[in-house]
Each structure stands twice: as structure tokens, then as C-alpha cells.
């Protein structure tokens, strides 16, 4: 229902939908479809992250928690991801 509400070019560019890495892995094809449709997605990395940096380039923002072991790996490879990292 939320996607129908923001289904306009103006709103799609101004609103980011936050999803977890777990949800991304479960719904990968659907999420990629929405990205192609112009929706802005922010990915919050969680404990299920499998060190696959390739998929991170799809997202406008990648939210990284310093408490997880993977955070150093992502930060060190930020130039490969080429997206906005948010470190919390």
C-alpha cells in the first residue's frame, strides 16, 4: 500500500524505503524490480550479511552498524560500493 502512495516521480526521488539485508535476501527479485521502477531503497546491513559487496551498489544508502564484525570490511571497501554509507 505504501508503494502505491509514493508512486509518483516526485515522491520516488525524495523518499527512501529502508529494508534489512535479511529482507533483501528473501525478496531479492522483487526489490530489484522496485529499484528499476525508480523507488529509492536504503539497505540496513544486519547479522546475515555474507560479505557480498556487489549487491550493495544497487542501493542509494547502505546503513552499517559498527557493532558487527563486517563493518570494517564494508568501510575499507567503500570505494568499490560507490554508494552512500551511513555508519551508526
N, CA, C and O atoms as a Tinker XYZ file with bonds, in Angstrom:
   352  protein
     1  N      0.836000   -1.187000    0.000000    73     2
     2  CA     0.000000    0.000000    0.000000    64     1     3
     3  C      0.883000    1.254000    0.000000    63     2     4     5
     4  O      0.582000    2.226000   -0.692000    81     3
     5  N      1.965000    1.230000    0.772000    73     3     6
     6  CA     2.865000    2.383000    0.814000    64     5     7
     7  C      3.411000    2.699000   -0.572000    63     6     8     9
     8  O      3.526000    3.868000   -0.940000    81     7
     9  N      3.745000    1.676000   -1.339000    73     7    10
    10  CA     4.302000    1.910000   -2.672000    64     9    11
    11  C      3.301000    2.603000   -3.587000    63    10    12    13
    12  O      3.692000    3.397000   -4.443000    81    11
    13  N      2.026000    2.312000   -3.418000    73    11    14
    14  CA     1.005000    2.996000   -4.214000    64    13    15
    15  C      0.911000    4.468000   -3.834000    63    14    16    17
    16  O      0.665000    5.322000   -4.686000    81    15
    17  N      1.107000    4.760000   -2.559000    73    15    18
    18  CA     1.030000    6.138000   -2.079000    64    17    19
    19  C      2.165000    6.973000   -2.657000    63    18    20    21
    20  O      1.955000    8.125000   -3.039000    81    19
    21  N      3.365000    6.405000   -2.724000    73    19    22
    22  CA     4.522000    7.175000   -3.208000    64    21    23
    23  C      4.827000    6.907000   -4.678000    63    22    24    25
    24  O      5.924000    7.215000   -5.144000    81    23
    25  N      3.884000    6.344000   -5.411000    73    23    26
    26  CA     4.099000    6.024000   -6.819000    64    25    27
    27  C      3.925000    7.259000   -7.704000    63    26    28    29
    28  O      3.010000    7.336000   -8.524000    81    27
    29  N      4.815000    8.206000   -7.517000    73    27    30
    30  CA     4.883000    9.362000   -8.396000    64    29    31
    31  C      6.357000    9.723000   -8.526000    63    30    32    33
    32  O      7.115000    9.558000   -7.570000    81    31
    33  N      6.775000   10.211000   -9.683000    73    31    34
    34  CA     8.194000   10.527000   -9.883000    64    33    35
    35  C      8.756000   11.481000   -8.831000    63    34    36    37
    36  O      9.908000   11.342000   -8.419000    81    35
    37  N      7.959000   12.436000   -8.402000    73    35    38
    38  CA     8.430000   13.405000   -7.417000    64    37    39
    39  C      8.700000   12.717000   -6.074000    63    38    40    41
    40  O      9.748000   12.935000   -5.466000    81    39
    41  N      7.773000   11.902000   -5.618000    73    39    42
    42  CA     7.935000   11.254000   -4.320000    64    41    43
    43  C      8.971000   10.138000   -4.349000    63    42    44    45
    44  O      9.700000    9.954000   -3.375000    81    43
    45  N      9.049000    9.392000   -5.443000    73    43    46
    46  CA    10.030000    8.306000   -5.536000    64    45    47
    47  C     11.452000    8.816000   -5.332000    63    46    48    49
    48  O     12.281000    8.116000   -4.751000    81    47
    49  N     11.740000   10.011000   -5.798000    73    47    50
    50  CA    13.082000   10.567000   -5.678000    64    49    51
    51  C     13.360000   11.159000   -4.305000    63    50    52    53
    52  O     14.515000   11.446000   -3.988000    81    51
    53  N     12.342000   11.348000   -3.488000    73    51    54
    54  CA    12.522000   12.021000   -2.203000    64    53    55
    55  C     12.364000   11.103000   -0.995000    63    54    56    57
    56  O     12.726000   11.482000    0.119000    81    55
    57  N     11.839000    9.922000   -1.197000    73    55    58
    58  CA    11.586000    9.008000   -0.083000    64    57    59
    59  C     12.399000    7.732000   -0.282000    63    58    60    61
    60  O     12.343000    7.105000   -1.340000    81    59
    61  N     13.156000    7.358000    0.748000    73    59    62
    62  CA    13.895000    6.101000    0.743000    64    61    63
    63  C     13.176000    5.108000    1.631000    63    62    64    65
    64  O     12.784000    5.435000    2.751000    81    63
    65  N     13.006000    3.918000    1.142000    73    63    66
    66  CA    12.379000    2.842000    1.901000    64    65    67
    67  C     13.499000    2.000000    2.495000    63    66    68    69
    68  O     14.337000    1.477000    1.760000    81    67
    69  N     13.521000    1.864000    3.812000    73    67    70
    70  CA    14.582000    1.119000    4.482000    64    69    71
    71  C     14.183000   -0.352000    4.593000    63    70    72    73
    72  O     13.095000   -0.687000    5.063000    81    71
    73  N     15.092000   -1.219000    4.150000    73    71    74
    74  CA    14.888000   -2.657000    4.305000    64    73    75
    75  C     16.135000   -3.268000    4.928000    63    74    76    77
    76  O     17.230000   -2.716000    4.819000    81    75
    77  N     15.962000   -4.393000    5.572000    73    75    78
    78  CA    17.104000   -5.091000    6.167000    64    77    79
    79  C     17.746000   -6.000000    5.122000    63    78    80    81
    80  O     17.130000   -6.342000    4.113000    81    79
    81  N     18.981000   -6.379000    5.380000    73    79    82
    82  CA    19.669000   -7.304000    4.479000    64    81    83
    83  C     18.945000   -8.645000    4.441000    63    82    84    85
    84  O     18.888000   -9.290000    3.394000    81    83
    85  N     18.395000   -9.064000    5.567000    73    83    86
    86  CA    17.617000  -10.306000    5.624000    64    85    87
    87  C     16.428000  -10.231000    4.674000    63    86    88    89
    88  O     16.183000  -11.165000    3.909000    81    87
    89  N     15.687000   -9.125000    4.718000    73    87    90
    90  CA    14.536000   -8.953000    3.822000    64    89    91
    91  C     14.978000   -8.891000    2.365000    63    90    92    93
    92  O     14.304000   -9.426000    1.484000    81    91
    93  N     16.110000   -8.240000    2.113000    73    91    94
    94  CA    16.627000   -8.177000    0.742000    64    93    95
    95  C     16.914000   -9.579000    0.211000    63    94    96    97
    96  O     16.538000   -9.903000   -0.916000    81    95
    97  N     17.563000  -10.397000    0.998000    73    95    98
    98  CA    17.898000  -11.752000    0.548000    64    97    99
    99  C     16.644000  -12.580000    0.295000    63    98   100   101
   100  O     16.612000  -13.381000   -0.639000    81    99
   101  N     15.617000  -12.399000    1.111000    73    99   102
   102  CA    14.371000  -13.156000    0.953000    64   101   103
   103  C     13.564000  -12.682000   -0.253000    63   102   104   105
   104  O     12.838000  -13.468000   -0.861000    81   103
   105  N     13.688000  -11.390000   -0.604000    73   103   106
   106  CA    12.857000  -10.789000   -1.646000    64   105   107
   107  C     13.688000  -10.099000   -2.726000    63   106   108   109
   108  O     13.268000   -9.085000   -3.285000    81   107
   109  N     14.834000  -10.633000   -3.009000    73   107   110
   110  CA    15.813000  -10.022000   -3.907000    64   109   111
   111  C     15.218000   -9.597000   -5.250000    63   110   112   113
   112  O     15.406000   -8.455000   -5.671000    81   111
   113  N     14.520000  -10.476000   -5.911000    73   111   114
   114  CA    13.988000  -10.170000   -7.246000    64   113   115
   115  C     12.949000   -9.053000   -7.204000    63   114   116   117
   116  O     12.940000   -8.176000   -8.068000    81   115
   117  N     12.088000   -9.084000   -6.215000    73   115   118
   118  CA    11.058000   -8.049000   -6.085000    64   117   119
   119  C     11.695000   -6.690000   -5.802000    63   118   120   121
   120  O     11.301000   -5.680000   -6.385000    81   119
   121  N     12.669000   -6.670000   -4.916000    73   119   122
   122  CA    13.326000   -5.411000   -4.559000    64   121   123
   123  C     14.075000   -4.842000   -5.755000    63   122   124   125
   124  O     14.022000   -3.636000   -5.996000    81   123
   125  N     14.767000   -5.683000   -6.505000    73   123   126
   126  CA    15.456000   -5.211000   -7.710000    64   125   127
   127  C     14.457000   -4.637000   -8.719000    63   126   128   129
   128  O     14.755000   -3.659000   -9.405000    81   127
   129  N     13.285000   -5.242000   -8.805000    73   127   130
   130  CA    12.234000   -4.741000   -9.689000    64   129   131
   131  C     11.800000   -3.335000   -9.278000    63   130   132   133
   132  O     11.652000   -2.453000  -10.124000    81   131
   133  N     11.596000   -3.131000   -7.968000    73   131   134
   134  CA    11.185000   -1.812000   -7.479000    64   133   135
   135  C     12.277000   -0.767000   -7.698000    63   134   136   137
   136  O     11.980000    0.389000   -8.000000    81   135
   137  N     13.532000   -1.171000   -7.549000    73   135   138
   138  CA    14.632000   -0.241000   -7.820000    64   137   139
   139  C     14.612000    0.182000   -9.288000    63   138   140   141
   140  O     14.799000    1.358000   -9.599000    81   139
   141  N     14.388000   -0.763000  -10.181000    73   139   142
   142  CA    14.307000   -0.443000  -11.615000    64   141   143
   143  C     13.122000    0.461000  -11.923000    63   142   144   145
   144  O     13.156000    1.230000  -12.883000    81   143
   145  N     12.072000    0.368000  -11.107000    73   143   146
   146  CA    10.893000    1.219000  -11.287000    64   145   147
   147  C     11.111000    2.625000  -10.735000    63   146   148   149
   148  O     10.247000    3.490000  -10.878000    81   147
   149  N     12.270000    2.857000  -10.100000    73   147   150
   150  CA    12.579000    4.197000   -9.617000    64   149   151
   151  C     12.452000    4.415000   -8.125000    63   150   152   153
   152  O     12.703000    5.519000   -7.641000    81   151
   153  N     12.069000    3.390000   -7.387000    73   151   154
   154  CA    11.967000    3.538000   -5.943000    64   153   155
   155  C     13.362000    3.603000   -5.338000    63   154   156   157
   156  O     14.272000    2.905000   -5.785000    81   155
   157  N     13.525000    4.439000   -4.326000    73   155   158
   158  CA    14.796000    4.613000   -3.630000    64   157   159
   159  C     14.796000    3.696000   -2.401000    63   158   160   161
   160  O     13.911000    3.781000   -1.550000    81   159
   161  N     15.790000    2.831000   -2.327000    73   159   162
   162  CA    15.854000    1.855000   -1.247000    64   161   163
   163  C     17.135000    2.065000   -0.448000    63   162   164   165
   164  O     18.221000    2.181000   -1.015000    81   163
   165  N     16.994000    2.112000    0.868000    73   163   166
   166  CA    18.137000    2.146000    1.780000    64   165   167
   167  C     18.256000    0.760000    2.405000    63   166   168   169
   168  O     17.287000    0.226000    2.944000    81   167
   169  N     19.444000    0.190000    2.329000    73   167   170
   170  CA    19.668000   -1.160000    2.840000    64   169   171
   171  C     20.368000   -1.097000    4.184000    63   170   172   173
   172  O     21.445000   -0.513000    4.304000    81   171
   173  N     19.755000   -1.700000    5.198000    73   171   174
   174  CA    20.374000   -1.774000    6.518000    64   173   175
   175  C     21.006000   -3.157000    6.669000    63   174   176   177
   176  O     20.320000   -4.179000    6.702000    81   175
   177  N     22.334000   -3.153000    6.759000    73   175   178
   178  CA    23.059000   -4.409000    6.884000    64   177   179
   179  C     22.834000   -4.975000    8.280000    63   178   180   181
   180  O     22.919000   -4.256000    9.275000    81   179
   181  N     22.547000   -6.274000    8.340000    73   179   182
   182  CA    22.345000   -6.924000    9.636000    64   181   183
   183  C     23.289000   -8.113000    9.768000    63   182   184   185
   184  O     24.217000   -8.276000    8.975000    81   183
   185  N     23.044000   -8.928000   10.764000    73   183   186
   186  CA    23.944000  -10.040000   11.063000    64   185   187
   187  C     23.970000  -11.125000    9.982000    63   186   188   189
   188  O     24.820000  -12.014000   10.035000    81   187
   189  N     23.073000  -11.073000    9.017000    73   187   190
   190  CA    23.058000  -12.080000    7.956000    64   189   191
   191  C     23.941000  -11.697000    6.762000    63   190   192   193
   192  O     24.010000  -12.444000    5.786000    81   191
   193  N     24.610000  -10.555000    6.826000    73   191   194
   194  CA    25.455000  -10.106000    5.716000    64   193   195
   195  C     26.518000  -11.152000    5.406000    63   194   196   197
   196  O     27.186000  -11.661000    6.307000    81   195
   197  N     26.667000  -11.465000    4.126000    73   195   198
   198  CA    27.561000  -12.539000    3.692000    64   197   199
   199  C     28.802000  -12.028000    2.944000    63   198   200   201
   200  O     29.392000  -12.764000    2.154000    81   199
   201  N     29.191000  -10.792000    3.186000    73   199   202
   202  CA    30.369000  -10.165000    2.576000    64   201   203
   203  C     30.263000   -9.996000    1.063000    63   202   204   205
   204  O     31.286000   -9.848000    0.395000    81   203
   205  N     29.070000  -10.013000    0.513000    73   203   206
   206  CA    28.856000   -9.808000   -0.915000    64   205   207
   207  C     28.658000   -8.316000   -1.169000    63   206   208   209
   208  O     27.570000   -7.779000   -0.962000    81   207
   209  N     29.719000   -7.658000   -1.618000    73   207   210
   210  CA    29.657000   -6.217000   -1.856000    64   209   211
   211  C     28.958000   -5.860000   -3.162000    63   210   212   213
   212  O     28.474000   -4.738000   -3.311000    81   211
   213  N     28.894000   -6.781000   -4.099000    73   211   214
   214  CA    28.342000   -6.488000   -5.428000    64   213   215
   215  C     26.917000   -5.960000   -5.377000    63   214   216   217
   216  O     26.575000   -5.034000   -6.112000    81   215
   217  N     26.095000   -6.527000   -4.532000    73   215   218
   218  CA    24.692000   -6.112000   -4.470000    64   217   219
   219  C     24.492000   -4.759000   -3.794000    63   218   220   221
   220  O     23.448000   -4.131000   -3.970000    81   219
   221  N     25.469000   -4.306000   -3.030000    73   219   222
   222  CA    25.312000   -3.052000   -2.295000    64   221   223
   223  C     25.257000   -1.843000   -3.219000    63   222   224   225
   224  O     24.720000   -0.802000   -2.839000    81   223
   225  N     25.800000   -1.963000   -4.419000    73   223   226
   226  CA    25.794000   -0.829000   -5.354000    64   225   227
   227  C     24.391000   -0.475000   -5.831000    63   226   228   229
   228  O     24.182000    0.612000   -6.370000    81   227
   229  N     23.446000   -1.354000   -5.648000    73   227   230
   230  CA    22.070000   -1.116000   -6.094000    64   229   231
   231  C     21.354000   -0.055000   -5.270000    63   230   232   233
   232  O     20.383000    0.546000   -5.730000    81   231
   233  N     21.833000    0.174000   -4.053000    73   231   234
   234  CA    21.082000    0.954000   -3.081000    64   233   235
   235  C     21.610000    2.375000   -2.956000    63   234   236   237
   236  O     22.810000    2.616000   -3.089000    81   235
   237  N     20.704000    3.316000   -2.698000    73   235   238
   238  CA    21.081000    4.710000   -2.513000    64   237   239
   239  C     21.874000    4.905000   -1.240000    63   238   240   241
   240  O     22.822000    5.689000   -1.198000    81   239
   241  N     21.484000    4.196000   -0.216000    73   239   242
   242  CA    22.150000    4.261000    1.075000    64   241   243
   243  C     22.357000    2.852000    1.595000    63   242   244   245
   244  O     21.512000    1.974000    1.421000    81   243
   245  N     23.497000    2.655000    2.235000    73   243   246
   246  CA    23.762000    1.407000    2.945000    64   245   247
   247  C     24.069000    1.781000    4.387000    63   246   248   249
   248  O     25.004000    2.531000    4.666000    81   247
   249  N     23.268000    1.248000    5.291000    73   247   250
   250  CA    23.395000    1.550000    6.713000    64   249   251
   251  C     24.193000    0.425000    7.364000    63   250   252   253
   252  O     23.817000   -0.745000    7.294000    81   251
   253  N     25.303000    0.802000    7.999000    73   251   254
   254  CA    26.232000   -0.165000    8.585000    64   253   255
   255  C     26.319000    0.082000   10.087000    63   254   256   257
   256  O     26.533000    1.211000   10.529000    81   255
   257  N     26.153000   -0.973000   10.856000    73   255   258
   258  CA    26.286000   -0.882000   12.315000    64   257   259
   259  C     27.711000   -1.265000   12.706000    63   258   260   261
   260  O     28.186000   -2.348000   12.364000    81   259
   261  N     28.380000   -0.379000   13.417000    73   259   262
   262  CA    29.762000   -0.644000   13.825000    64   261   263
   263  C     29.891000   -1.841000   14.762000    63   262   264   265
   264  O     30.979000   -2.401000   14.897000    81   263
   265  N     28.813000   -2.234000   15.400000    73   263   266
   266  CA    28.888000   -3.335000   16.362000    64   265   267
   267  C     29.107000   -4.693000   15.692000    63   266   268   269
   268  O     29.515000   -5.645000   16.357000    81   267
   269  N     28.844000   -4.797000   14.398000    73   267   270
   270  CA    29.023000   -6.073000   13.705000    64   269   271
   271  C     30.431000   -6.188000   13.131000    63   270   272   273
   272  O     31.046000   -5.188000   12.762000    81   271
   273  N     30.925000   -7.402000   13.062000    73   271   274
   274  CA    32.277000   -7.661000   12.563000    64   273   275
   275  C     32.467000   -7.218000   11.118000    63   274   276   277
   276  O     33.570000   -6.825000   10.736000    81   275
   277  N     31.435000   -7.273000   10.327000    73   275   278
   278  CA    31.546000   -6.934000    8.899000    64   277   279
   279  C     31.762000   -5.439000    8.652000    63   278   280   281
   280  O     32.144000   -5.054000    7.547000    81   279
   281  N     31.530000   -4.599000    9.645000    73   279   282
   282  CA    31.565000   -3.147000    9.413000    64   281   283
   283  C     32.922000   -2.685000    8.884000    63   282   284   285
   284  O     32.974000   -1.864000    7.968000    81   283
   285  N     34.010000   -3.191000    9.438000    73   283   286
   286  CA    35.337000   -2.802000    8.958000    64   285   287
   287  C     35.528000   -3.198000    7.494000    63   286   288   289
   288  O     36.096000   -2.438000    6.710000    81   287
   289  N     35.055000   -4.379000    7.132000    73   287   290
   290  CA    35.171000   -4.856000    5.749000    64   289   291
   291  C     34.438000   -3.925000    4.781000    63   290   292   293
   292  O     34.973000   -3.581000    3.726000    81   291
   293  N     33.250000   -3.529000    5.126000    73   291   294
   294  CA    32.468000   -2.645000    4.259000    64   293   295
   295  C     33.113000   -1.264000    4.172000    63   294   296   297
   296  O     33.238000   -0.702000    3.084000    81   295
   297  N     33.516000   -0.724000    5.302000    73   295   298
   298  CA    34.124000    0.609000    5.318000    64   297   299
   299  C     35.423000    0.613000    4.515000    63   298   300   301
   300  O     35.671000    1.549000    3.755000    81   299
   301  N     36.247000   -0.405000    4.668000    73   299   302
   302  CA    37.512000   -0.489000    3.934000    64   301   303
   303  C     37.298000   -0.602000    2.423000    63   302   304   305
   304  O     38.164000   -0.206000    1.643000    81   303
   305  N     36.162000   -1.134000    2.016000    73   303   306
   306  CA    35.867000   -1.321000    0.598000    64   305   307
   307  C     34.819000   -0.341000    0.079000    63   306   308   309
   308  O     34.170000   -0.602000   -0.934000    81   307
   309  N     34.657000    0.766000    0.761000    73   307   310
   310  CA    33.634000    1.757000    0.405000    64   309   311
   311  C     33.791000    2.253000   -1.028000    63   310   312   313
   312  O     32.794000    2.534000   -1.693000    81   311
   313  N     35.021000    2.364000   -1.513000    73   311   314
   314  CA    35.238000    2.853000   -2.881000    64   313   315
   315  C     34.714000    1.870000   -3.922000    63   314   316   317
   316  O     34.404000    2.281000   -5.040000    81   315
   317  N     34.607000    0.597000   -3.593000    73   315   318
   318  CA    34.053000   -0.395000   -4.524000    64   317   319
   319  C     32.526000   -0.357000   -4.555000    63   318   320   321
   320  O     31.905000   -0.696000   -5.562000    81   319
   321  N     31.943000    0.053000   -3.456000    73   319   322
   322  CA    30.484000    0.063000   -3.341000    64   321   323
   323  C     29.889000    1.259000   -4.071000    63   322   324   325
   324  O     28.836000    1.140000   -4.698000    81   323
   325  N     30.546000    2.401000   -3.996000    73   323   326
   326  CA    30.111000    3.624000   -4.672000    64   325   327
   327  C     28.670000    4.006000   -4.344000    63   326   328   329
   328  O     27.881000    4.335000   -5.230000    81   327
   329  N     28.350000    3.958000   -3.077000    73   327   330
   330  CA    27.045000    4.397000   -2.607000    64   329   331
   331  C     27.243000    5.171000   -1.311000    63   330   332   333
   332  O     28.361000    5.246000   -0.803000    81   331
   333  N     26.211000    5.726000   -0.788000    73   331   334
   334  CA    26.288000    6.493000    0.451000    64   333   335
   335  C     26.256000    5.551000    1.644000    63   334   336   337
   336  O     25.266000    4.856000    1.872000    81   335
   337  N     27.340000    5.533000    2.397000    73   335   338
   338  CA    27.386000    4.714000    3.600000    64   337   339
   339  C     26.969000    5.552000    4.802000    63   338   340   341
   340  O     27.390000    6.697000    4.959000    81   339
   341  N     26.142000    4.963000    5.633000    73   339   342
   342  CA    25.762000    5.589000    6.897000    64   341   343
   343  C     26.259000    4.644000    7.989000    63   342   344   345
   344  O     25.792000    3.512000    8.109000    81   343
   345  N     27.213000    5.128000    8.780000    73   343   346
   346  CA    27.807000    4.321000    9.830000    64   345   347
   347  C     27.171000    4.721000   11.156000    63   346   348   349
   348  O     27.217000    5.885000   11.554000    81   347
   349  N     26.574000    3.737000   11.840000    73   347   350
   350  CA    25.954000    4.030000   13.145000    64   349   351
   351  C     26.459000    3.063000   14.203000    63   350   352
   352  O     26.054000    3.149000   15.363000    81   351
